[in-house]
mmCIF file of C-alpha atoms in Angstrom:
data_model
loop_
_atom_site.group_PDB
_atom_site.id
_atom_site.type_symbol
_atom_site.label_atom_id
_atom_site.label_comp_id
_atom_site.label_asym_id
_atom_site.label_seq_id
_atom_site.Cartn_x
_atom_site.Cartn_y
_atom_site.Cartn_z
ATOM 1 C CA ARG J 735 54.984 82.355 -37.165
ATOM 2 C CA HIS J 736 55.933 81.133 -40.411
ATOM 3 C CA ILE J 737 53.583 78.092 -39.282
ATOM 4 C CA ARG J 738 50.883 80.015 -38.519
ATOM 5 C CA ARG J 739 51.557 81.739 -42.482
ATOM 6 C CA ALA J 740 51.390 78.544 -43.720
ATOM 7 C CA MET J 741 48.209 77.695 -42.424
ATOM 8 C CA ALA J 742 46.211 80.906 -43.352
ATOM 9 C CA ALA J 743 47.884 80.212 -46.657
ATOM 10 C CA VAL J 744 46.436 76.095 -46.888
ATOM 11 C CA ALA J 745 42.923 77.672 -45.403
ATOM 12 C CA ARG J 746 42.662 80.427 -47.971
ATOM 13 C CA ALA J 747 43.306 77.684 -50.764
ATOM 14 C CA SER J 748 41.017 75.561 -49.082
ATOM 15 C CA LEU J 749 37.985 77.636 -49.286
ATOM 16 C CA ILE J 750 38.398 79.079 -53.083
ATOM 17 C CA VAL J 751 38.910 74.876 -53.679
ATOM 18 C CA ASN J 752 35.349 74.117 -51.981
ATOM 19 C CA GLY J 753 33.592 77.350 -53.451
ATOM 20 C CA ILE J 754 34.506 76.230 -57.225
ATOM 21 C CA LEU J 755 33.602 72.440 -56.358
ATOM 22 C CA LEU J 756 30.373 74.203 -55.010
ATOM 23 C CA PHE J 757 29.600 75.880 -58.345
ATOM 24 C CA THR J 758 30.489 72.829 -60.292
ATOM 25 C CA GLY J 759 28.422 70.734 -58.328
ATOM 26 C CA LEU J 760 25.072 73.115 -58.280
ATOM 27 C CA TYR J 761 25.636 73.747 -62.162
ATOM 28 C CA LEU J 762 25.633 69.501 -62.687
ATOM 29 C CA ALA J 763 22.643 69.614 -60.439
ATOM 30 C CA PHE J 764 20.975 71.983 -62.944
ATOM 31 C CA VAL J 765 22.048 70.199 -66.255
ATOM 32 C CA PRO J 766 20.081 67.756 -67.943
ATOM 33 C CA GLY J 767 21.588 64.151 -67.530
ATOM 34 C CA GLN J 768 21.832 60.904 -69.865
ATOM 35 C CA ASN J 769 20.271 58.394 -68.034
ATOM 36 C CA GLY J 770 16.701 57.872 -69.056
ATOM 37 C CA GLY J 771 15.989 61.504 -69.046
ATOM 38 C CA LYS J 772 16.823 62.100 -65.467
ATOM 39 C CA LEU J 773 18.885 64.775 -63.773
ATOM 40 C CA GLN J 774 21.326 63.335 -61.347
ATOM 41 C CA SER J 775 24.525 64.767 -59.667
ATOM 42 C CA SER J 776 26.136 64.337 -56.017
ATOM 43 C CA LEU J 777 28.645 66.104 -55.031
ATOM 44 C CA SER J 778 30.157 66.066 -51.539
ATOM 45 C CA VAL J 779 32.576 68.838 -50.328
ATOM 46 C CA ARG J 780 34.936 68.615 -47.429
ATOM 47 C CA GLY J 781 37.686 70.876 -45.938
ATOM 48 C CA PRO J 782 38.683 72.188 -42.598
ATOM 49 C CA SER J 783 35.224 73.106 -41.086
ATOM 50 C CA THR J 784 32.710 73.213 -43.838
ATOM 51 C CA HIS J 785 30.519 69.877 -45.464
ATOM 52 C CA PHE J 786 28.160 70.477 -48.049
ATOM 53 C CA SER J 787 26.187 68.007 -50.037
ATOM 54 C CA VAL J 788 23.800 68.096 -53.340
ATOM 55 C CA SER J 789 22.171 65.390 -54.472
ATOM 56 C CA ARG J 790 18.799 65.668 -56.863
ATOM 57 C CA SER J 791 17.126 63.715 -59.016
ATOM 58 C CA THR J 792 13.530 64.624 -61.218
ATOM 59 C CA PRO J 793 12.261 63.972 -64.595
ATOM 60 C CA VAL J 794 13.040 66.012 -67.639
ATOM 61 C CA CYS J 795 10.129 68.329 -68.083
ATOM 62 C CA ARG J 796 10.584 68.398 -71.733
ATOM 63 C CA ASN J 797 10.428 64.552 -72.097
ATOM 64 C CA MET J 798 7.003 64.889 -69.676
ATOM 65 C CA ALA J 799 5.510 67.313 -72.226
ATOM 66 C CA VAL J 800 6.599 64.858 -75.445
ATOM 67 C CA ASN J 801 4.656 61.765 -73.512
ATOM 68 C CA SER J 802 1.601 63.962 -72.656
ATOM 69 C CA LYS J 803 1.109 64.802 -76.237
ATOM 70 C CA ARG J 804 1.408 61.466 -77.749
ATOM 71 C CA ARG J 805 -1.573 60.653 -75.099
ATOM 72 C CA LYS J 806 -4.303 58.952 -77.502
ATOM 73 C CA VAL J 807 -7.570 57.600 -77.175
ATOM 74 C CA ASP J 808 -9.390 54.397 -79.155
ATOM 75 C CA VAL J 809 -12.274 55.604 -81.407
ATOM 76 C CA LEU J 810 -14.837 53.596 -83.138
ATOM 77 C CA LEU J 811 -16.198 56.267 -86.076
ATOM 78 C CA LYS J 812 -19.825 56.165 -87.111
ATOM 79 C CA GLU J 813 -18.957 57.506 -90.393
ATOM 80 C CA GLU J 814 -16.020 58.353 -93.015
ATOM 81 C CA VAL J 815 -13.790 61.316 -91.540
ATOM 82 C CA VAL J 816 -11.899 62.507 -94.633
ATOM 83 C CA GLY J 817 -8.244 61.932 -93.601
ATOM 84 C CA THR J 818 -8.980 60.041 -90.576
ATOM 85 C CA GLY J 819 -10.880 57.079 -91.299
ATOM 86 C CA LYS J 820 -13.818 54.879 -92.679
ATOM 87 C CA LYS J 821 -16.990 54.144 -90.825
ATOM 88 C CA GLY J 822 -16.484 51.173 -88.745
ATOM 89 C CA GLU J 823 -12.941 51.952 -88.254
ATOM 90 C CA ILE J 824 -11.111 52.017 -84.589
ATOM 91 C CA ILE J 825 -8.601 54.478 -84.926
ATOM 92 C CA SER J 826 -6.552 56.309 -82.156
ATOM 93 C CA VAL J 827 -6.529 59.975 -82.008
ATOM 94 C CA LYS J 828 -5.692 62.375 -79.592
ATOM 95 C CA PRO J 829 -7.760 63.360 -76.515
ATOM 96 C CA GLY J 830 -8.925 66.554 -77.413
ATOM 97 C CA PHE J 831 -10.127 65.933 -81.143
ATOM 98 C CA TYR J 832 -12.695 63.195 -79.825
ATOM 99 C CA ARG J 833 -14.093 65.098 -76.772
ATOM 100 C CA ASN J 834 -14.388 68.621 -79.248
ATOM 101 C CA TYR J 835 -14.877 67.360 -82.927
ATOM 102 C CA LEU J 836 -15.819 64.162 -82.655
ATOM 103 C CA GLN J 837 -18.096 62.984 -79.692
ATOM 104 C CA PRO J 838 -20.019 66.492 -79.887
ATOM 105 C CA ARG J 839 -21.397 65.593 -83.794
ATOM 106 C CA GLY J 840 -22.278 62.012 -83.058
ATOM 107 C CA ILE J 841 -19.370 61.002 -85.475
ATOM 108 C CA GLY J 842 -17.394 58.668 -83.052
ATOM 109 C CA ALA J 843 -17.791 57.091 -79.722
ATOM 110 C CA GLN J 844 -16.141 54.795 -77.060
ATOM 111 C CA PRO J 845 -15.759 51.312 -79.102
ATOM 112 C CA THR J 846 -18.152 49.671 -76.796
ATOM 113 C CA ALA J 847 -19.628 45.874 -76.728
ATOM 114 C CA GLU J 848 -22.775 46.991 -77.161
ATOM 115 C CA TYR J 849 -22.187 49.297 -80.151
ATOM 116 C CA LEU J 850 -19.619 47.040 -81.840
ATOM 117 C CA GLU J 851 -22.508 44.141 -81.807
ATOM 118 C CA GLU J 852 -24.878 46.928 -83.231
ATOM 119 C CA LEU J 853 -22.423 47.635 -85.984
ATOM 120 C CA GLN J 854 -21.529 44.123 -87.008
ATOM 121 C CA LEU J 855 -25.671 43.753 -87.410
ATOM 122 C CA GLU J 856 -25.556 46.590 -89.615
ATOM 123 C CA GLU J 857 -22.635 45.356 -91.641
ATOM 124 C CA GLU J 858 -24.596 42.130 -92.045
ATOM 125 C CA ARG J 859 -27.635 43.467 -93.364
ATOM 126 C CA ARG J 860 -25.832 45.566 -95.745
ATOM 127 C CA ILE J 861 -24.253 42.646 -97.373
ATOM 128 C CA ALA J 862 -27.184 40.530 -97.394
ATOM 129 C CA GLU J 863 -29.254 43.479 -98.926
ATOM 130 C CA GLU J 864 -26.083 43.559 -101.887
ATOM 131 C CA LYS J 865 -26.145 40.550 -102.096
ATOM 132 C CA ALA J 866 -29.993 40.453 -103.036
ATOM 133 C CA LYS J 867 -29.604 43.623 -105.796
ATOM 134 C CA LYS J 868 -27.032 41.739 -107.201
ATOM 135 C CA ASP J 869 -28.918 38.233 -107.456
ATOM 136 C CA ALA J 870 -31.926 40.392 -108.447
ATOM 137 C CA ALA J 871 -29.706 42.352 -111.463
ATOM 138 C CA LEU J 872 -28.373 38.178 -112.684
ATOM 139 C CA LYS J 873 -31.990 37.409 -113.083
ATOM 140 C CA MET J 874 -32.755 40.399 -115.104
ATOM 141 C CA LYS J 875 -29.354 39.707 -116.895
ATOM 142 C CA ASN J 876 -30.576 36.212 -117.915
ATOM 143 C CA GLY J 877 -34.371 37.334 -118.868
ATOM 144 C CA LEU J 878 -33.402 40.110 -121.191
ATOM 145 C CA GLN J 879 -30.275 38.002 -123.271
ATOM 146 C CA ILE J 880 -33.359 35.215 -123.783
ATOM 147 C CA LEU J 881 -35.716 37.883 -125.197
ATOM 148 C CA SER J 882 -35.803 40.261 -128.392
ATOM 149 C CA PHE J 883 -36.853 43.664 -128.316
ATOM 150 C CA THR J 884 -38.083 45.747 -131.162
ATOM 151 C CA ILE J 885 -38.106 49.637 -131.883
ATOM 152 C CA ARG J 886 -40.111 50.817 -134.661
ATOM 153 C CA VAL J 887 -39.139 53.895 -136.218
ATOM 154 C CA LYS J 888 -39.744 56.287 -139.737
ATOM 155 C CA ALA J 889 -37.055 55.458 -142.278
ATOM 156 C CA LYS J 890 -36.268 56.555 -145.945
ATOM 157 C CA ASP J 891 -36.171 53.944 -148.954
ATOM 158 C CA ASP J 892 -32.969 52.734 -148.461
ATOM 159 C CA GLY J 893 -33.166 52.245 -144.369
ATOM 160 C CA THR J 894 -31.291 55.324 -143.251
ATOM 161 C CA LEU J 895 -33.402 56.510 -140.000
ATOM 162 C CA TYR J 896 -34.976 60.072 -140.130
ATOM 163 C CA GLY J 897 -34.687 60.563 -136.675
ATOM 164 C CA SER J 898 -32.358 59.052 -133.921
ATOM 165 C CA VAL J 899 -33.047 56.147 -131.683
ATOM 166 C CA ARG J 900 -32.445 57.161 -127.885
ATOM 167 C CA ALA J 901 -31.366 55.481 -124.199
ATOM 168 C CA GLN J 902 -35.269 55.779 -123.247
ATOM 169 C CA ASP J 903 -36.730 54.327 -126.434
ATOM 170 C CA VAL J 904 -34.971 51.128 -124.959
ATOM 171 C CA VAL J 905 -36.137 51.753 -121.692
ATOM 172 C CA ASP J 906 -39.607 51.893 -122.306
ATOM 173 C CA VAL J 907 -39.548 49.153 -124.874
ATOM 174 C CA VAL J 908 -38.233 46.812 -121.999
ATOM 175 C CA LYS J 909 -40.283 48.079 -119.547
ATOM 176 C CA GLU J 910 -43.255 47.077 -121.780
ATOM 177 C CA GLN J 911 -42.084 43.531 -122.081
ATOM 178 C CA THR J 912 -40.654 42.718 -118.991
ATOM 179 C CA GLY J 913 -42.257 45.080 -116.509
ATOM 180 C CA ASN J 914 -38.493 46.106 -115.049
ATOM 181 C CA GLU J 915 -37.321 49.532 -115.232
ATOM 182 C CA LEU J 916 -33.715 50.581 -116.265
ATOM 183 C CA ASP J 917 -31.890 53.710 -115.872
ATOM 184 C CA PRO J 918 -31.239 55.679 -119.017
ATOM 185 C CA LYS J 919 -28.190 56.679 -117.761
ATOM 186 C CA SER J 920 -26.830 52.854 -117.587
ATOM 187 C CA ILE J 921 -27.042 51.946 -120.794
ATOM 188 C CA ASP J 922 -24.433 51.383 -123.163
ATOM 189 C CA LEU J 923 -26.295 52.602 -126.750
ATOM 190 C CA PRO J 924 -24.467 52.111 -130.161
ATOM 191 C CA SER J 925 -24.756 54.399 -133.042
ATOM 192 C CA ILE J 926 -28.198 53.526 -134.617
ATOM 193 C CA GLU J 927 -28.549 55.120 -138.017
ATOM 194 C CA ARG J 928 -30.012 52.452 -140.192
ATOM 195 C CA LEU J 929 -32.529 49.883 -139.900
ATOM 196 C CA ASP J 930 -31.039 46.947 -138.554
ATOM 197 C CA THR J 931 -30.412 44.232 -135.168
ATOM 198 C CA TYR J 932 -27.820 46.194 -132.561
ATOM 199 C CA GLN J 933 -26.711 44.967 -129.401
ATOM 200 C CA VAL J 934 -27.386 47.131 -126.428
ATOM 201 C CA GLY J 935 -25.226 46.898 -123.202
ATOM 202 C CA VAL J 936 -26.567 48.250 -119.798
ATOM 203 C CA ASN J 937 -25.236 47.861 -116.300
ATOM 204 C CA LEU J 938 -27.457 46.327 -114.041
ATOM 205 C CA HIS J 939 -25.272 45.991 -110.834
ATOM 206 C CA PRO J 940 -21.456 47.381 -110.408
ATOM 207 C CA ASP J 941 -21.020 43.708 -110.978
ATOM 208 C CA VAL J 942 -23.512 42.434 -113.570
ATOM 209 C CA ARG J 943 -23.536 44.146 -117.447
ATOM 210 C CA ALA J 944 -25.680 42.606 -119.603
ATOM 211 C CA SER J 945 -26.512 43.208 -123.599
ATOM 212 C CA PHE J 946 -29.320 42.491 -125.391
ATOM 213 C CA PRO J 947 -30.612 42.248 -129.176
ATOM 214 C CA VAL J 948 -32.892 45.390 -130.060
ATOM 215 C CA SER J 949 -34.157 45.094 -133.819
ATOM 216 C CA ILE J 950 -35.003 48.620 -135.383
ATOM 217 C CA GLN J 951 -37.457 48.028 -137.746
ATOM 218 C CA ARG J 952 -39.360 50.163 -139.947
ATOM 219 C CA GLY J 953 -42.692 51.554 -138.703
ATOM 220 C CA LYS J 954 -45.028 54.619 -137.256
#
């Protein structure tokens, strides 16, 4: 009888231990692990009449969401987008930004070989045009520096001018003698108060600046 009671007590203790191990195994199976973003647990419980086995291995959902957010596509910008990139640049953007904004507005496109070739030709044309403008500015600079321009104004006996000389007056005299029309806004006019010869500056190109003499004489 004592033996039977002891065996019953052992059986109850075994059931309690198996229950604890089973709970622990289920807990570990659903807690994120540390190996490569996967959950892994394995438990094998054996008792007098019980066998239970748990095995689980799945990607962590949070990591998958982060990777999904990091997905990007390469887009070739057809024009400048402030804060994103300049025309002709290939940038990486989120697919939604490309589908919903860049593509519908014609601002960006997938960088195909044909479009890249067209863009290269356009860039070569732009460079050629800029070179032609600079060459023309250099030619005009050389012509202005070897010529002498005269503007006639009313003046007092002591040479003080009655009126003032404007940038437009310089534009008119240069066009009359050379046929070239300057932009009044590009002319750097010194303070002209008396009859004299002055050096007038002009910006002919972002990289070309000229300076030429203008004689202010009595007339009119």
